[in-house]
Short mmCIF file of C-alpha atoms and ligand atoms in Angstrom, two decimals:
data_model
loop_
_atom_site.label_atom_id
_atom_site.label_comp_id
_atom_site.label_asym_id
_atom_site.label_seq_id
_atom_site.Cartn_x
_atom_site.Cartn_y
_atom_site.Cartn_z
CA UNK A 51 20.46 -52.38 -121.29
CA UNK A 52 23.59 -52.64 -119.23
CA UNK A 53 25.45 -50.49 -121.68
CA UNK A 54 22.76 -47.85 -121.47
CA UNK A 55 22.93 -47.87 -117.70
CA UNK A 56 26.72 -47.71 -117.74
CA UNK A 57 26.75 -44.67 -119.96
CA UNK A 58 24.06 -43.08 -117.78
CA UNK A 59 26.30 -43.68 -114.77
CA UNK A 60 29.32 -42.18 -116.54
CA UNK A 61 27.37 -39.12 -117.63
CA UNK A 62 26.11 -38.61 -114.11
CA UNK A 63 29.63 -38.83 -112.66
CA UNK A 64 30.93 -36.44 -115.28
CA UNK A 65 28.24 -33.85 -114.55
CA UNK A 66 28.66 -34.29 -110.83
CA UNK A 67 32.30 -33.21 -111.07
CA UNK A 68 31.35 -29.68 -112.06
CA UNK A 69 28.79 -29.06 -109.33
CA UNK A 70 29.65 -26.30 -106.89
CA UNK A 71 26.35 -25.12 -105.34
CA UNK A 72 23.55 -26.78 -103.44
CA UNK A 73 20.77 -25.84 -105.87
CA UNK A 74 22.70 -27.12 -108.91
CA UNK A 75 23.34 -30.31 -107.00
CA UNK A 76 19.67 -30.71 -106.24
CA UNK A 77 18.69 -30.36 -109.90
CA UNK A 78 21.18 -33.03 -110.85
CA UNK A 79 20.04 -35.38 -108.10
CA UNK A 80 16.44 -35.12 -109.33
CA UNK A 81 17.59 -35.75 -112.89
CA UNK A 82 19.45 -39.01 -112.09
CA UNK A 83 17.84 -40.31 -108.90
CA UNK A 84 14.42 -38.58 -108.74
CA UNK A 85 11.04 -40.26 -109.33
CA UNK A 86 11.06 -39.47 -113.03
CA UNK A 87 14.70 -40.40 -113.59
CA UNK A 88 15.63 -43.18 -116.00
CA UNK A 89 16.90 -45.37 -113.17
CA UNK A 90 13.68 -45.18 -111.19
CA UNK A 91 11.63 -45.75 -114.32
CA UNK A 92 13.72 -48.82 -115.21
CA UNK A 93 13.15 -50.29 -111.75
CA UNK A 94 9.46 -49.61 -112.09
CA UNK A 95 9.30 -51.35 -115.48
CA UNK A 96 11.08 -54.54 -114.31
CA UNK A 97 7.74 -56.36 -114.28
CA UNK A 98 7.77 -56.28 -118.09
CA UNK A 99 10.83 -58.55 -118.19
CA UNK A 100 10.95 -62.29 -117.83
CA UNK A 101 11.79 -63.74 -114.40
CA UNK A 102 15.45 -64.40 -115.23
CA UNK A 103 16.05 -61.06 -116.86
CA UNK A 104 14.26 -59.33 -114.03
CA UNK A 105 16.72 -60.75 -111.46
CA UNK A 106 19.90 -59.83 -113.27
CA UNK A 107 18.75 -56.43 -114.57
CA UNK A 108 17.26 -55.58 -111.19
CA UNK A 109 20.52 -56.41 -109.48
CA UNK A 110 22.50 -54.33 -111.95
CA UNK A 111 20.18 -51.31 -111.72
CA UNK A 112 20.38 -51.43 -107.94
CA UNK A 113 24.18 -51.58 -108.07
CA UNK A 114 24.31 -48.53 -110.32
CA UNK A 115 21.80 -46.74 -108.15
CA UNK A 116 23.81 -47.59 -105.01
CA UNK A 117 27.04 -46.27 -106.54
CA UNK A 118 25.36 -43.11 -107.73
CA UNK A 119 23.74 -42.44 -104.35
CA UNK A 120 27.10 -42.83 -102.64
CA UNK A 121 28.81 -40.47 -105.09
CA UNK A 122 26.01 -37.91 -104.71
CA UNK A 123 26.14 -37.98 -100.94
CA UNK A 124 29.93 -37.52 -100.96
CA UNK A 125 29.61 -34.52 -103.26
CA UNK A 126 26.90 -32.82 -101.20
CA UNK A 127 28.99 -33.26 -98.04
CA UNK A 128 31.89 -31.57 -99.79
CA UNK A 129 29.74 -28.71 -101.13
CA UNK A 130 28.34 -28.02 -97.68
CA UNK A 131 31.77 -28.03 -96.11
CA UNK A 132 33.07 -25.63 -98.72
CA UNK A 133 30.09 -23.38 -98.25
CA UNK A 134 30.65 -23.28 -94.50
CA UNK A 135 34.31 -22.42 -94.98
CA UNK A 136 33.45 -19.68 -97.41
CA UNK A 137 30.94 -18.21 -94.96
CA UNK A 138 33.40 -18.33 -92.08
CA UNK A 139 35.93 -16.51 -94.20
CA UNK A 140 33.52 -13.87 -95.48
CA UNK A 141 31.67 -13.16 -92.25
CA UNK A 142 34.56 -12.31 -90.01
CA UNK A 143 33.55 -10.78 -86.68
CA UNK A 144 36.08 -8.40 -85.23
CA UNK A 145 35.74 -9.05 -81.53
CA UNK A 146 38.17 -6.24 -80.74
CA UNK A 147 35.68 -3.57 -81.95
CA UNK A 148 34.19 -1.51 -79.09
CA UNK A 149 30.58 -2.47 -78.24
CA UNK A 150 27.57 -0.35 -79.18
CA UNK A 151 26.51 2.04 -76.45
CA UNK A 152 22.82 2.03 -75.52
CA UNK A 153 21.29 5.30 -74.40
CA UNK A 154 19.60 5.02 -71.05
CA UNK A 155 16.83 7.43 -70.07
CA UNK A 156 17.35 9.98 -67.31
CA UNK A 157 14.99 11.27 -64.69
CA UNK A 158 14.11 14.93 -64.96
CA UNK A 159 15.87 16.81 -62.11
CA UNK A 160 12.44 17.76 -60.75
CA UNK A 161 11.68 14.07 -60.31
CA UNK A 162 15.08 13.46 -58.71
CA UNK A 163 14.46 16.16 -56.11
CA UNK A 164 10.86 15.01 -55.59
CA UNK A 165 12.08 11.45 -54.96
CA UNK A 166 14.56 12.75 -52.40
CA UNK A 167 12.00 14.93 -50.58
CA UNK A 168 9.41 12.18 -50.51
CA UNK A 169 11.94 9.76 -49.06
CA UNK A 170 12.69 12.17 -46.21
CA UNK A 171 9.03 12.64 -45.31
CA UNK A 172 8.15 8.96 -45.71
CA UNK A 173 10.94 8.20 -43.22
CA UNK A 174 9.26 10.60 -40.78
CA UNK A 175 6.00 8.65 -41.04
CA UNK A 176 4.16 10.76 -43.63
CA UNK A 177 2.09 9.18 -46.39
CA UNK A 178 1.41 10.58 -49.87
CA UNK A 179 -1.95 11.95 -51.04
CA UNK A 180 -2.94 13.20 -54.46
CA UNK A 181 -5.63 15.54 -55.73
CA UNK A 182 -6.98 16.57 -59.15
CA UNK A 183 -5.33 19.29 -61.25
CA UNK A 184 -8.75 20.71 -62.21
CA UNK A 185 -10.43 21.93 -59.05
CA UNK A 186 -13.64 23.63 -58.08
CA UNK A 187 -13.28 27.16 -56.75
CA UNK A 188 -14.40 25.79 -53.41
CA UNK A 189 -11.35 23.55 -52.90
CA UNK A 190 -8.90 26.00 -54.40
CA UNK A 191 -10.19 29.08 -52.55
CA UNK A 192 -13.26 29.15 -50.31
CA UNK A 193 -12.47 26.15 -48.14
CA UNK A 194 -9.08 27.78 -47.49
CA UNK A 195 -10.62 31.10 -46.36
CA UNK A 196 -9.78 32.78 -49.65
CA UNK A 197 -13.06 34.60 -50.27
CA UNK A 198 -14.42 36.24 -53.41
CA UNK A 199 -12.64 39.58 -53.06
CA UNK A 200 -9.24 38.14 -52.12
CA UNK A 201 -6.40 39.33 -54.38
CA UNK A 202 -5.19 35.73 -54.93
CA UNK A 203 -8.41 35.17 -56.86
CA UNK A 204 -7.78 37.79 -59.47
CA UNK A 205 -7.84 36.34 -62.95
CA UNK A 206 -4.28 37.48 -63.50
CA UNK A 207 -3.06 34.54 -61.43
CA UNK A 208 -5.65 31.89 -62.04
CA UNK A 209 -6.52 29.84 -65.11
CA UNK A 210 -10.31 29.45 -65.17
CA UNK A 211 -11.79 26.39 -66.89
CA UNK A 212 -15.35 27.67 -66.45
CA UNK A 213 -17.15 29.82 -63.88
CA UNK A 214 -16.60 27.44 -61.00
CA UNK A 215 -13.52 25.48 -62.04
CA UNK A 216 -9.85 26.40 -62.11
CA UNK A 217 -6.50 24.75 -62.73
CA UNK A 218 -5.38 24.52 -59.12
CA UNK A 219 -3.06 27.37 -58.17
CA UNK A 220 -1.56 25.49 -55.22
CA UNK A 221 -1.49 22.01 -53.67
CA UNK A 222 -3.29 23.30 -50.53
CA UNK A 223 -6.45 21.93 -52.17
CA UNK A 224 -5.34 18.46 -51.07
CA UNK A 225 -5.39 19.61 -47.40
CA UNK A 226 -9.14 20.06 -47.64
CA UNK A 227 -9.81 16.83 -49.54
CA UNK A 228 -7.73 14.87 -47.04
CA UNK A 229 -9.39 16.39 -43.96
CA UNK A 230 -12.81 15.67 -45.47
CA UNK A 231 -12.02 12.08 -46.34
CA UNK A 232 -9.40 10.63 -44.02
CA UNK A 233 -9.56 9.35 -40.49
CA UNK A 234 -7.71 11.37 -37.85
CA UNK A 235 -4.85 11.70 -37.07
CA UNK A 236 -3.49 12.90 -40.43
CA UNK A 237 0.15 13.10 -41.51
CA UNK A 238 0.47 13.57 -45.26
CA UNK A 239 2.45 15.23 -48.00
CA UNK A 240 1.04 15.95 -51.43
CA UNK A 241 3.36 16.74 -54.34
CA UNK A 242 2.01 17.80 -57.72
CA UNK A 243 1.68 20.28 -60.55
CA UNK A 244 0.12 23.69 -60.02
CA UNK A 245 -0.78 26.39 -62.54
CA UNK A 246 -0.66 30.18 -62.62
CA UNK A 247 -1.04 32.45 -65.59
CA UNK A 248 2.43 33.92 -65.29
CA UNK A 249 4.34 34.81 -68.43
CA UNK A 250 7.13 32.36 -69.11
CA UNK A 251 10.60 33.70 -68.31
CA UNK A 252 13.79 32.55 -66.60
CA UNK A 253 12.16 32.40 -63.16
CA UNK A 254 8.45 31.93 -63.94
CA UNK A 255 6.61 29.06 -65.56
CA UNK A 256 2.81 28.75 -65.90
CA UNK A 257 3.19 25.14 -64.71
CA UNK A 258 5.35 24.31 -61.74
CA UNK A 259 5.56 21.85 -58.88
CA UNK A 260 4.59 22.30 -55.26
CA UNK A 261 4.46 20.09 -52.23
CA UNK A 262 1.93 20.46 -49.47
CA UNK A 263 2.27 19.01 -45.99
CA UNK A 264 -0.43 18.55 -43.37
CA UNK A 265 -0.39 17.13 -39.84
CA UNK A 266 -3.56 17.01 -37.70
CA UNK A 267 -3.68 15.48 -34.24
CA UNK A 268 -4.47 16.30 -30.63
CA UNK A 269 -1.92 18.60 -28.93
CA UNK A 270 -0.09 19.64 -32.09
CA UNK A 271 1.71 22.96 -31.71
CA UNK A 272 4.12 25.28 -33.48
CA UNK A 273 7.15 23.42 -32.08
CA UNK A 274 6.13 20.31 -34.06
CA UNK A 275 5.95 22.44 -37.18
CA UNK A 276 9.41 23.93 -36.60
CA UNK A 277 10.98 20.59 -35.66
CA UNK A 278 9.59 18.79 -38.71
CA UNK A 279 10.62 21.46 -41.20
CA UNK A 280 14.11 21.90 -39.70
CA UNK A 281 14.65 18.16 -39.82
CA UNK A 282 13.53 18.12 -43.46
CA UNK A 283 15.78 21.00 -44.53
CA UNK A 284 18.87 19.67 -42.72
CA UNK A 285 18.42 16.16 -44.15
CA UNK A 286 17.99 17.63 -47.60
CA UNK A 287 20.69 20.32 -47.64
CA UNK A 288 23.05 19.38 -44.82
CA UNK A 289 23.46 20.20 -41.10
CA UNK A 290 25.19 23.52 -41.73
CA UNK A 291 22.05 25.11 -43.18
CA UNK A 292 20.38 27.57 -40.79
CA UNK A 293 16.64 28.15 -40.73
CA UNK A 294 14.68 31.22 -39.68
CA UNK A 295 10.92 31.63 -39.24
CA UNK A 296 9.37 34.98 -40.09
CA UNK A 297 5.79 35.96 -39.19
CA UNK A 298 3.66 36.14 -42.33
CA UNK A 299 0.05 35.96 -43.40
CA UNK A 300 -1.85 33.17 -45.15
CA UNK A 301 -5.65 33.10 -45.02
CA UNK A 302 -5.75 29.39 -44.13
CA UNK A 303 -3.24 29.35 -41.25
CA UNK A 304 -3.13 31.24 -37.96
CA UNK A 305 -0.47 32.01 -36.96
CA UNK A 306 1.39 31.87 -40.29
CA UNK A 307 5.08 32.04 -41.08
CA UNK A 308 7.59 31.87 -43.86
CA UNK A 309 10.75 29.88 -43.44
CA UNK A 310 14.07 31.22 -44.72
CA UNK A 311 17.22 29.14 -45.08
CA UNK A 312 20.90 30.03 -45.52
CA UNK A 313 21.47 31.12 -49.12
CA UNK A 314 22.78 28.15 -51.13
CA UNK A 315 24.77 30.35 -53.45
CA UNK A 316 26.82 32.49 -51.04
CA UNK A 317 26.44 30.23 -47.98
CA UNK A 318 25.13 33.19 -45.98
CA UNK A 319 27.74 35.79 -46.94
CA UNK A 320 25.38 37.86 -49.07
CA UNK A 321 24.97 37.81 -52.86
CA UNK A 322 22.58 38.90 -55.59
CA UNK A 323 20.42 35.76 -55.25
CA UNK A 324 19.63 36.50 -51.56
CA UNK A 325 19.73 40.29 -52.07
CA UNK A 326 22.61 40.43 -49.59
CA UNK A 327 20.54 39.13 -46.71
CA UNK A 328 22.32 35.74 -46.52
CA UNK A 329 18.93 34.02 -46.43
CA UNK A 330 16.39 32.93 -49.02
CA UNK A 331 12.70 32.30 -48.49
CA UNK A 332 11.87 28.66 -49.07
CA UNK A 333 8.37 27.88 -47.81
CA UNK A 334 5.10 29.02 -46.25
CA UNK A 335 3.60 27.38 -43.19
CA UNK A 336 1.40 27.82 -40.16
CA UNK A 337 -1.13 26.33 -37.78
CA UNK A 338 -4.27 25.30 -39.67
CA UNK A 339 -6.95 27.96 -39.18
CA UNK A 340 -9.78 26.74 -36.87
CA UNK A 341 -12.37 27.80 -39.49
CA UNK A 342 -10.69 25.52 -42.05
CA UNK A 343 -10.74 22.59 -39.59
CA UNK A 344 -14.41 23.16 -38.73
CA UNK A 345 -15.41 23.43 -42.38
CA UNK A 346 -13.95 19.95 -42.92
CA UNK A 347 -15.88 18.57 -39.94
CA UNK A 348 -12.96 18.53 -37.49
CA UNK A 349 -13.54 19.80 -33.93
CA UNK A 350 -11.02 22.65 -33.58
CA UNK A 351 -11.24 22.53 -29.76
CA UNK A 352 -10.02 18.96 -29.77
CA UNK A 353 -7.68 18.87 -32.77
CA UNK A 354 -4.91 21.17 -34.02
CA UNK A 355 -2.69 20.89 -37.01
CA UNK A 356 0.08 22.47 -38.98
CA UNK A 357 0.51 22.84 -42.71
CA UNK A 358 3.27 23.87 -45.04
CA UNK A 359 3.75 24.35 -48.74
CA UNK A 360 6.71 24.99 -50.98
CA UNK A 361 7.73 25.17 -54.61
CA UNK A 362 9.89 22.31 -55.87
CA UNK A 363 11.32 24.05 -58.94
CA UNK A 364 13.26 26.65 -56.99
CA UNK A 365 14.78 23.94 -54.82
CA UNK A 366 15.82 22.04 -57.95
CA UNK A 367 17.36 25.17 -59.44
CA UNK A 368 19.23 25.99 -56.24
CA UNK A 369 20.40 22.43 -55.75
CA UNK A 370 21.81 22.00 -59.27
CA UNK A 371 22.73 25.61 -60.01
CA UNK A 372 20.17 25.87 -62.87
CA UNK A 373 19.49 29.48 -63.76
CA UNK A 374 16.56 29.15 -66.14
CA UNK A 375 13.34 27.38 -65.10
CA UNK A 376 12.43 26.76 -68.76
CA UNK A 377 15.19 24.14 -68.96
CA UNK A 378 13.20 21.97 -66.55
CA UNK A 379 10.25 21.79 -68.96
CA UNK A 380 11.90 21.85 -72.40
CA UNK A 381 12.64 18.09 -72.60
CA UNK A 382 15.99 18.90 -74.21
CA UNK A 383 18.03 15.70 -74.05
CA UNK A 384 21.32 17.62 -74.00
CA UNK A 385 20.18 19.12 -70.71
CA UNK A 386 18.42 16.08 -69.24
CA UNK A 387 21.23 13.62 -69.93
CA UNK A 388 23.42 15.50 -67.45
CA UNK A 389 21.39 14.19 -64.50
N1 DAH B 240 -0.44 27.54 -50.76
C1 DAH B 240 0.63 28.49 -50.53
C2 DAH B 240 1.12 29.01 -51.87
O1 DAH B 240 0.81 28.48 -52.87
C3 DAH B 240 1.77 27.83 -49.83
C4 DAH B 240 1.43 27.50 -48.41
C5 DAH B 240 1.63 28.42 -47.43
C6 DAH B 240 0.89 26.27 -48.08
C7 DAH B 240 1.32 28.16 -46.09
C8 DAH B 240 0.57 25.99 -46.76
C9 DAH B 240 0.80 26.95 -45.78
O2 DAH B 240 0.06 24.82 -46.38
O3 DAH B 240 0.50 26.65 -44.48
O4 DAH B 240 1.85 29.95 -51.89
#
């Protein structure tokens, strides 16, 4: 019996010498120390021996088992250490390599300019209102004194959804909705997309951005309009910019004006952009027509107001020297990542 166990021990030690990997080791451990191994079986069968034999064989088996367990645990320690060293050697990390660059998204320049304009007006006490892109003819035209035969209604300019609905051609629609729904006094701006069926070219896009402004209160006059717009333009483009108001006509304001500012390109010296006048037209404005006020339920004897509206795209193009409006809508990352 003892001889058998001794040779089992020697065999185990011999086999153990050649083990290099964890899974090989595990197979060997099961073979010599597992539940079905000869050692475990011998211990289990001790009850078949006489009392005396049981004591001495039991002791011997346990000694062999103890020695084997010790040897096995030494070997597995060594294997794991070697494995770790091998990994450390193979998986070298070169900490001198430059890091990976992550691409960060950019705001479209239209959004950048919108953010800037909004900030200026919010600082002057305006709040922001929004209106739907699909509008009834009433909000887009009639409520603003643009009647059936007005040239602005011609289908050349307007996208019709059905007989009574259009894609709004300007943000002036929000004037009406605000006057109908909000408490007086009113002091709002309303930026958003507008639509006109223009053919796409370097200076025209069927979708573009406008911003509307509206102030209604008692004792509002043209000086408030001029002061507000001059303050806006100078904050946006610098103190050196000059402004000029020209009489104009809009159906929904009386009197109406257009505001010109010093040409950004030639700084007023005259160039092809400003057709040598030194000025470029930047927005439309005026005192809200009494008929428009009354239609929205506002007493035009008691309240006055001014309104203005301008295109954002042209300001963006002038500000950044962009010559083709299509770039603003193409989503070309080579263009957008410059901002
Ligand atoms: N709605 C006009 C347009 O699209 C712009 C405009 C002009 C808005 C005068 C106004 C205004 O509020 O008073 O061309």
